[in-house]
GROMACS .gro file of C-alpha atoms in nm:
model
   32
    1UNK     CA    1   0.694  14.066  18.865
    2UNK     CA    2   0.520  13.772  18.657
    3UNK     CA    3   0.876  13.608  18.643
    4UNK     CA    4   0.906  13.659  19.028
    5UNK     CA    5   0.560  13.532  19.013
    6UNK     CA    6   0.684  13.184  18.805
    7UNK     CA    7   0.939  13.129  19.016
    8UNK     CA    8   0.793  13.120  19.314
    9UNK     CA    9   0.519  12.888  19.201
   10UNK     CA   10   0.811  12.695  19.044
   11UNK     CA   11   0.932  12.655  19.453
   12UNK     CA   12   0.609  12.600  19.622
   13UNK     CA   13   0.562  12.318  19.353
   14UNK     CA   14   0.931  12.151  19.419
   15UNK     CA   15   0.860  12.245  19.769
   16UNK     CA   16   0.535  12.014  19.774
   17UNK     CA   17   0.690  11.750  19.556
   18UNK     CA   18   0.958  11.728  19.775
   19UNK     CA   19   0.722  11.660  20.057
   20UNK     CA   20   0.534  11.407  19.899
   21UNK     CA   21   0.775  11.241  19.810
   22UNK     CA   22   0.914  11.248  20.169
   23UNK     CA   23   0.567  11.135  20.273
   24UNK     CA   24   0.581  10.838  20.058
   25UNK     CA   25   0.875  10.733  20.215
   26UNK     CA   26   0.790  10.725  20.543
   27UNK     CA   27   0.452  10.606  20.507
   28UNK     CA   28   0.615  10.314  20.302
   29UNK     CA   29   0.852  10.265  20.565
   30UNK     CA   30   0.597  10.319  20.845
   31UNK     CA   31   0.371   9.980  20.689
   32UNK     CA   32   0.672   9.780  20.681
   0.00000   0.00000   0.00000
């Protein structure tokens, strides 16, 4: 369970980096 636990925090974390990263982009884009 704690490794199901890691991994999943692991995932939201990429998730949300992903995101921002996203976000950056099209906010830097979007003041262009």
């Amino acid at each position: 369970a704690a490794g199901d636990c890691r991994e999943g925090a692991i995932a939201q974390v990429a998730a949300a980096t992903g995101e921002g990263v996203l976000a950056s982009y099209g906010i830097r884009n979007y003041l262009k």
